[in-house]
Each structure stands twice: as structure tokens, then as C-alpha cells.
Amino acid sequence: MVFRVPIRSMATAARQSLKIGMLPADGIGREVLPGAKAAILALGSSIPKTEFIDLLAGFEYFTKTGTALPDETVETLKNECDCALFGAVSSPSRKVTGYSSPIVALRKKMDLYANIRPVKSVSVNPEGKPGVDLVVIRENTECLYVKQETQTVGEHGKEARATRLITERASRRIGELAFKMALERPHKHLTVIHKSNVLSITDGLFRETVRAVPTLPGVDGKYDDVTVAEQLVDSAVYRLFREPEIYDVMVAPNLYGDILSDAAAALVGSLGLVPSVNAGDSFVMGEPVHGSAPDIAGQNIANPLAAIRSAAMMLRHIGYGDGANRIERAVDSVLREGKVLTPDLGGKSKTSEVVDEVTKRI
Ligand code: NAI
Ligand code: MG
């Protein structure tokens, strides 16, 4: 995948060793993260000597200890790790007292304000143009994910409310990142996703703030080559399925970005293919877009490629673009050949067999 993350780059020059925090968490997160580790190890001496630090988090950990994200995990990430990889967490759909999703919390605690989710198909011909080649940039810290919910009893029974927070600051920084990324891509096209026709105050602020990025002090025409469009989120999903080629970079508030990127994953064949990084100005955490997939967990059939691609994105982000390219080329060639694939892609191979096939090609 040719993809560069132009968020403020993290200097690599002096790095003698690399410490990667590993948070497999729950379900298939535990099955796919070893694949990401194997891919990084397959790079050998082309990256600094790498140490993997296993860290605890997740719903299962919560059921044993009463916390889903121990302070030690956050402290180790902040003080010892250069970057991290997260697997997936099994957050229940019912309210569990005392439980809160560790990944949502980590994004906030580490100020990983952007979730960058490239969705790209692999063309049969290595020189061919992919049918789908877009990036969803999801604001990662606010919107409904501030998780301020209340329930009261009104005249007609129970009433539940959720606060949706959109700030100018968060919208501006995600907007700046979106413009930067659009500028680096061949089509230089940015679509702002919102629902301002209904939510004119919250989504209105997001839309206006993102659109105003080119007029910010200091920008000085830097984004003149970026074309900007906007699309209401519902019709954006419709158009995504009918004419994905109209999209290049899509920037969206948290919830819409979450939904759009899962939808976009369907266009390339599987959620098990789509990687992401949670990026802030001083830390990056790779994470496959998928969840813990309880329906297939424990069978060694989860597709590890999203996790492996997330490792590549993470490495590129901290300055190891050559290593990232090698991993991505290996993944693409396995997909192109189509012989060693997990069942989600119509294959019969196990997770571990796909990992072996990728690492062999790195
Ligand atoms: P999901 O992404 O876990 O699964 C959706 C569907 O895609 C399932 O049929 C699953 O088998 C398939 N799938 C996902 N990843 C795959 C892979 N690597 N290989 C093959 N097939 C794959 O979403 P779902 O079912 O809505 O959520 C399950 C759990 O995951 C929930 O507890 C949810 O809270 C959690 N979740 C966690 C996320 C995270 O940790 N960032 C993100 C999304 C959901
Ligand atoms: Mg999701």
C-alpha cells in the first residue's frame, strides 16, 4: 500500500532500539497480533533491534481484575514505548458497571487524536490501478465517544441521553491533518463528511472548522491544489458503495468515521484487511479496524493481514518507510496470488499459514 502519514513526523535518527508495546486484548486480537510481530521480526536488521513489551488491557482482564486498562499499561506506553500495537477488545453491548472500553480510553489518554484508515483494493496486475483507494480520517477523541450518557424517567417512561461533543480545536487539528494527507495523495481530493442539515450546531462546527483550514494563518496557499467537497454521511455511504472512486481522503467526526470505515472495508472484501493507526503528535498505535470477532475467535482462522498492515503503518509513521513498504508488498503479493487466504476471503488457510506466507515474502 503506498501510503504516507504526514502527521508531524517523529524523529528516528538517533534510535538505537525500538520498543513496541503489544496490547492484544481480547478475542482475535490475540490471534492476529502475533502475526504483526512476526512481520516486524521478519524485517531483521533493517530496523533497530526491537523489543516487544506485552501489556495488559481488555474485557477479559476487566473480568479478572475490575479494570480494563491498568495504569501500568498507560505509564509503560508513555514512558518506555516508541509506539504500540493494539489487537481488539470485546466490549459488551450491555452496560457493565465499572467497565469502559480500553481502546476508547487509550485514544484519549495518549491524545491519539486521529484514526487513519486506508482502504485500498489490490489489483490483479501489480501495475494496475486499484478500484478502491481511499483513506478515512476519523476524529478520535470526541463526538458521542465522550460517553456521557444519562438515563432518567420522564412522563412516558425511561429517557436516555448522550452528549455529543464537537470542539473547534479537535475539528481543526483533524482538518489540518486531512488537508495535509490530501495534498500528499495523487488526487488531492478531500471530502468532509457531516450531517449538518440536521445537526447544524455540532456537525456545523465540524464542517465549518475543517473547511476553514486553508484560511488559517500561516497556510499561505499551501492547500490550493486540494479540491474540497462535502457529503452528508448517509448519502456518503450510498455513494461509497456505488462510486467509491469519487473518494480520496474522507474526514469525519468519530462515529461517522467508525461506520464509514467498516462500510468501506466491505468494498475490499473483508474487515480483516483494513488497517489503521491511532496517531497523535508524539505517539502512534497501530490497530486493525476490526473488532474481536467472537464468532470466529479461537479457531486460528482470523485474517491477520489487517494487523500486519497496521504494523507497517505504525513503522512508517515513526520513520521506517522502507520496512513498511516491504511488509505491504508482501501482503499485497499474497493477496494477488490468492492461494493462501483465510476463509473471510474465500480461502481455506489458517491465520498462522497466512502469517508464514507473508513473512516468507518479507
Ligand atoms: P467485528 O469487527 O469483531 O466483526 C464483524 C464481522 O467481521 C464478524 O463476522 C467477524 O467474524 C468478521 N471479522 C472481523 N475481523 C475479522 C478478521 N480479522 N478476519 C476474519 N473475519 C473478521 O465487529 P462486531 O462483531 O461488531 O464486534 C465484536 C466485538 O468487538 C464487540 O465486543 C465490539 O465491542 C468489539 N469491537 C472492538 C473494536 C476494537 O477493539 N477497536 C472495534 C470494533 C468492535
Ligand atoms: Mg469500528
XYZ file of C-alpha atoms and ligand atoms in Angstrom:
407
model
C 0.000 0.000 0.000
C 1.526 3.312 -0.982
C 0.540 5.465 1.895
C 2.352 8.058 3.890
C 1.302 9.648 7.094
C 2.309 13.280 7.129
C 1.271 13.935 10.715
C 4.173 15.636 12.496
C 6.927 13.136 11.928
C 8.693 11.542 14.846
C 12.458 11.720 14.629
C 14.163 8.366 14.180
C 17.761 9.304 13.509
C 19.171 8.525 16.920
C 17.125 5.456 17.696
C 19.321 2.501 18.661
C 16.489 0.208 19.588
C 12.775 0.083 19.177
C 10.331 -0.681 21.963
C 6.866 -1.680 20.820
C 4.036 -2.007 23.330
C 1.839 -5.004 22.467
C -1.797 -4.967 23.604
C -3.556 -7.985 22.116
C -6.556 -7.548 24.483
C -9.396 -9.962 23.562
C -10.729 -12.451 21.014
C -8.982 -12.475 17.654
C -6.841 -9.554 18.828
C -4.716 -12.263 20.453
C -4.595 -14.286 17.264
C -3.687 -11.532 14.830
C -1.158 -9.560 16.868
C 1.436 -12.387 16.806
C 1.261 -12.097 13.003
C 2.073 -8.394 13.200
C 5.011 -9.190 15.478
C 6.263 -11.896 13.105
C 6.121 -9.452 10.190
C 8.163 -6.870 12.102
C 10.704 -9.503 13.150
C 10.995 -10.642 9.528
C 12.465 -7.226 8.703
C 15.593 -8.337 10.563
C 18.379 -5.822 10.873
C 16.776 -3.285 8.537
C 15.105 -1.766 11.585
C 16.730 -1.231 15.003
C 16.806 -4.111 17.452
C 13.213 -4.445 18.530
C 11.832 -5.271 21.920
C 8.157 -6.156 22.304
C 6.612 -5.258 25.641
C 3.462 -7.229 26.447
C 0.837 -5.055 28.068
C -2.458 -5.860 29.713
C -5.863 -4.485 28.749
C -9.243 -5.760 27.675
C -12.598 -7.060 28.780
C -11.279 -10.397 29.956
C -8.678 -8.598 32.026
C -11.502 -6.478 33.446
C -13.485 -9.559 34.469
C -10.455 -10.787 36.424
C -9.276 -7.542 37.958
C -12.055 -4.954 37.769
C -10.088 -2.698 35.451
C -9.896 -2.830 31.659
C -6.870 -0.566 31.352
C -4.396 -0.704 34.237
C -2.376 2.439 34.961
C 0.851 0.441 34.419
C -0.138 -0.131 30.808
C -0.616 3.571 30.167
C 2.550 4.508 32.068
C 4.636 1.947 30.184
C 3.298 3.182 26.864
C 4.041 6.785 27.787
C 7.435 6.277 29.383
C 9.000 3.276 27.697
C 7.487 2.576 24.308
C 8.258 4.159 20.951
C 4.936 3.000 19.533
C 2.345 0.278 20.096
C 0.021 -2.237 18.521
C -3.480 -2.935 19.759
C -5.463 -6.074 18.850
C -9.167 -5.774 19.643
C -11.366 -5.604 22.686
C -14.617 -7.479 23.405
C -16.722 -4.651 24.765
C -20.144 -5.972 25.754
C -23.280 -4.404 24.277
C -24.892 -4.091 27.688
C -23.877 -1.747 30.482
C -21.329 -3.398 32.762
C -20.744 -1.395 35.908
C -17.182 -0.182 36.154
C -16.248 -1.195 32.604
C -15.181 1.245 29.952
C -13.559 0.386 26.613
C -9.765 0.491 26.986
C -9.178 1.466 23.371
C -11.504 4.458 23.586
C -9.749 5.425 26.828
C -6.265 4.957 25.366
C -7.006 7.206 22.419
C -7.940 9.958 24.866
C -5.240 9.337 27.465
C -2.478 9.269 24.848
C -4.111 12.082 22.837
C -4.163 9.925 19.718
C -6.485 12.323 18.006
C -6.528 10.875 14.520
C -7.566 7.433 13.407
C -6.204 6.982 9.917
C -7.836 4.153 7.988
C -6.652 3.500 4.433
C -8.909 1.236 2.397
C -7.330 0.027 -0.801
C -8.029 -2.897 -3.070
C -5.206 -4.913 -4.581
C -5.344 -5.045 -8.366
C -4.631 -8.367 -10.053
C -1.937 -6.749 -12.139
C 0.792 -5.288 -9.884
C 0.951 -2.215 -12.138
C -2.832 -1.863 -12.289
C -4.920 0.799 -10.649
C -6.813 -0.299 -7.542
C -10.603 0.009 -7.789
C -10.818 1.383 -4.272
C -8.157 3.674 -2.882
C -9.298 5.967 -0.144
C -8.442 6.992 3.388
C -10.954 7.595 6.131
C -9.650 10.033 8.720
C -11.702 9.698 11.843
C -11.566 12.221 14.669
C -10.645 10.000 17.564
C -11.311 11.789 20.848
C -14.799 13.257 20.951
C -18.267 13.147 19.305
C -20.507 10.572 21.042
C -17.407 8.730 22.255
C -17.080 11.137 25.171
C -19.519 8.616 26.640
C -21.565 10.993 28.735
C -24.859 9.198 28.962
C -27.688 9.547 31.410
C -30.997 7.854 31.929
C -33.955 9.412 33.697
C -37.601 8.614 33.988
C -39.940 11.036 32.281
C -43.655 11.298 31.810
C -43.680 8.478 29.246
C -41.103 6.202 30.810
C -37.331 5.926 30.587
C -35.404 8.609 28.741
C -31.761 8.207 27.780
C -29.498 11.000 26.641
C -25.975 11.152 25.291
C -23.774 14.215 24.968
C -22.108 14.724 21.634
C -19.055 16.933 21.905
C -17.527 18.646 18.893
C -14.836 21.243 19.577
C -13.180 23.716 17.285
C -9.746 22.572 18.472
C -10.295 18.892 17.685
C -12.032 19.679 14.392
C -9.194 21.978 13.386
C -6.406 19.550 14.101
C -8.150 16.683 12.324
C -8.925 19.065 9.480
C -5.295 20.124 9.221
C -4.210 16.506 9.085
C -6.822 15.743 6.426
C -5.620 18.606 4.211
C -2.002 17.531 4.658
C -2.824 13.972 3.726
C -4.911 15.026 0.734
C -2.003 17.145 -0.502
C 0.292 14.118 -0.424
C -2.015 11.898 -2.459
C -2.244 11.796 -6.265
C -5.849 13.015 -6.469
C -5.538 15.652 -3.739
C -9.224 15.467 -3.031
C -10.850 15.859 0.363
C -14.457 15.115 1.273
C -15.804 16.465 4.543
C -18.432 14.133 5.999
C -21.134 15.511 8.264
C -24.837 15.730 8.913
C -25.134 19.492 9.269
C -28.555 19.536 7.687
C -29.860 18.064 10.951
C -27.107 18.718 13.480
C -26.314 22.223 12.370
C -24.567 23.214 15.602
C -22.301 20.211 16.264
C -21.717 18.955 12.751
C -21.951 22.545 11.601
C -18.924 23.414 13.734
C -17.020 20.387 12.419
C -17.825 21.243 8.801
C -17.013 24.944 9.076
C -13.809 24.372 11.018
C -12.460 21.760 8.631
C -13.407 23.812 5.580
C -11.685 26.877 7.077
C -8.283 25.154 7.381
C -6.957 26.679 4.120
C -7.653 30.154 5.529
C -5.735 29.604 8.779
C -2.801 31.927 9.495
C 0.388 30.541 8.041
C -1.245 28.256 5.499
C -0.496 30.749 2.722
C -1.999 28.891 -0.184
C -0.350 25.592 0.754
C -3.579 23.719 0.108
C -4.534 25.443 -3.125
C -4.148 22.165 -5.006
C -6.557 20.319 -2.728
C -10.097 20.136 -4.029
C -12.714 20.032 -1.300
C -16.163 18.509 -1.394
C -18.621 17.650 1.298
C -21.195 14.928 1.674
C -23.906 14.159 4.189
C -22.978 10.964 5.958
C -25.956 8.911 4.847
C -25.561 9.656 1.155
C -21.811 9.287 1.617
C -22.377 5.614 2.443
C -24.611 5.263 -0.614
C -22.085 6.847 -2.908
C -19.272 4.877 -1.292
C -20.926 1.657 -2.455
C -21.928 2.922 -5.885
C -18.932 5.003 -6.894
C -16.054 4.535 -4.432
C -13.676 6.105 -6.937
C -15.064 9.577 -6.139
C -13.437 9.410 -2.722
C -9.818 10.056 -1.911
C -9.488 11.395 1.641
C -12.643 11.437 3.759
C -12.594 13.288 7.071
C -15.340 12.668 9.602
C -16.337 13.063 13.222
C -15.695 9.999 15.375
C -18.886 7.952 14.964
C -19.362 8.571 11.239
C -15.701 7.719 10.634
C -16.108 4.461 12.540
C -19.130 3.430 10.484
C -17.772 4.610 7.141
C -14.526 2.705 7.520
C -16.294 -0.593 8.293
C -18.524 0.024 5.274
C -15.513 0.773 3.093
C -13.931 -2.492 4.283
C -16.772 -4.371 2.589
C -15.647 -2.882 -0.734
C -12.242 -4.526 -0.483
C -13.506 -7.914 0.621
C -13.085 -8.101 4.381
C -12.719 -6.189 7.601
C -9.747 -8.467 8.110
C -7.814 -6.458 5.523
C -8.205 -2.907 6.758
C -5.516 -1.401 8.984
C -5.325 1.813 10.921
C -3.138 3.893 13.135
C -4.248 5.962 16.076
C -1.944 8.923 15.768
C -1.093 11.868 17.954
C 1.766 14.336 17.817
C 4.070 12.201 19.920
C 2.798 8.634 19.796
C 1.290 6.178 17.368
C -0.595 2.956 17.914
C -1.400 0.577 15.083
C -4.740 -1.208 15.286
C -6.722 -3.304 12.809
C -10.099 -1.709 12.104
C -11.981 -4.879 13.033
C -13.162 -5.906 16.481
C -12.599 -9.070 18.497
C -14.846 -11.194 16.217
C -16.244 -13.579 18.842
C -17.914 -15.588 16.063
C -14.553 -16.834 14.798
C -12.280 -16.371 17.821
C -10.196 -19.323 18.969
C -10.209 -21.122 15.613
C -6.982 -19.829 14.061
C -8.945 -18.570 11.040
C -8.940 -14.794 11.651
C -7.375 -12.841 8.846
C -4.094 -11.422 10.196
C -3.490 -9.039 7.278
C -5.216 -6.004 8.823
C -2.996 -6.351 11.892
C 0.110 -6.880 9.756
C -0.713 -3.830 7.645
C -1.301 -1.856 10.849
C 2.217 -2.776 11.936
C 3.509 -1.456 8.607
C 1.595 1.802 9.010
C 2.947 2.196 12.526
C 6.522 1.651 11.345
C 6.131 4.148 8.516
C 4.753 6.662 10.942
C 7.860 6.532 13.108
C 10.171 6.748 10.115
C 10.740 3.195 8.860
C 9.118 3.602 5.472
C 11.316 1.001 3.758
C 10.356 -1.671 6.280
C 6.710 -0.690 5.961
C 6.915 -0.965 2.177
C 8.433 -4.440 2.416
C 5.635 -5.649 4.668
C 2.948 -4.085 2.490
C 4.415 -5.512 -0.709
C 4.488 -8.968 0.875
C 0.841 -8.665 1.947
C -0.194 -7.435 -1.496
C 1.605 -10.269 -3.238
C -0.084 -12.887 -1.025
C -3.449 -11.313 -1.851
C -2.673 -11.030 -5.541
C -1.637 -14.650 -5.751
C -4.758 -15.677 -3.840
C -3.552 -19.140 -2.808
C -3.054 -18.708 0.921
C -6.104 -16.885 2.245
C -8.290 -17.134 5.330
C -12.000 -18.082 4.978
C -13.249 -14.470 5.037
C -11.589 -14.111 1.628
C -12.853 -17.451 0.379
C -9.707 -19.379 1.279
C -9.083 -22.374 3.483
C -5.873 -21.307 5.178
C -5.277 -20.783 8.859
C -4.185 -17.487 10.418
C -0.744 -18.941 11.072
C -0.356 -20.142 7.471
C -1.117 -16.680 6.136
C 1.400 -15.190 8.573
C 4.054 -17.679 7.393
C 3.320 -16.853 3.773
C 3.686 -13.117 4.410
C 6.845 -13.378 6.486
C 8.436 -15.639 3.860
C 7.939 -12.878 1.301
C 9.246 -10.076 3.522
P -16.056 -7.355 14.442
O -15.204 -6.459 13.637
O -15.426 -8.047 15.578
O -16.676 -8.491 13.478
C -17.558 -8.182 12.407
C -17.562 -9.348 11.401
O -16.329 -9.323 10.671
C -17.636 -10.716 12.055
O -18.398 -11.572 11.248
C -16.191 -11.176 12.095
O -16.043 -12.579 12.066
C -15.618 -10.522 10.838
N -14.206 -10.215 11.031
C -13.697 -9.185 11.745
N -12.372 -9.216 11.735
C -12.017 -10.294 11.011
C -10.769 -10.870 10.656
N -9.600 -10.343 11.038
N -10.781 -11.989 9.903
C -11.940 -12.534 9.500
N -13.148 -12.038 9.795
C -13.193 -10.926 10.550
O -17.315 -6.496 14.904
P -18.513 -6.869 15.896
O -18.935 -8.265 15.695
O -19.479 -5.790 15.702
O -17.925 -6.715 17.355
C -17.387 -7.783 18.125
C -16.735 -7.226 19.368
O -15.620 -6.438 19.001
C -17.637 -6.340 20.212
O -17.459 -6.679 21.557
C -17.140 -4.946 19.955
O -17.284 -4.114 21.057
C -15.685 -5.204 19.675
N -15.044 -4.183 18.831
C -13.820 -3.771 19.211
C -13.122 -2.884 18.448
C -11.757 -2.506 18.887
O -11.178 -3.153 19.715
N -11.203 -1.455 18.344
C -13.687 -2.336 17.206
C -14.956 -2.886 16.861
C -15.613 -3.768 17.665
Mg -15.389 0.121 14.374
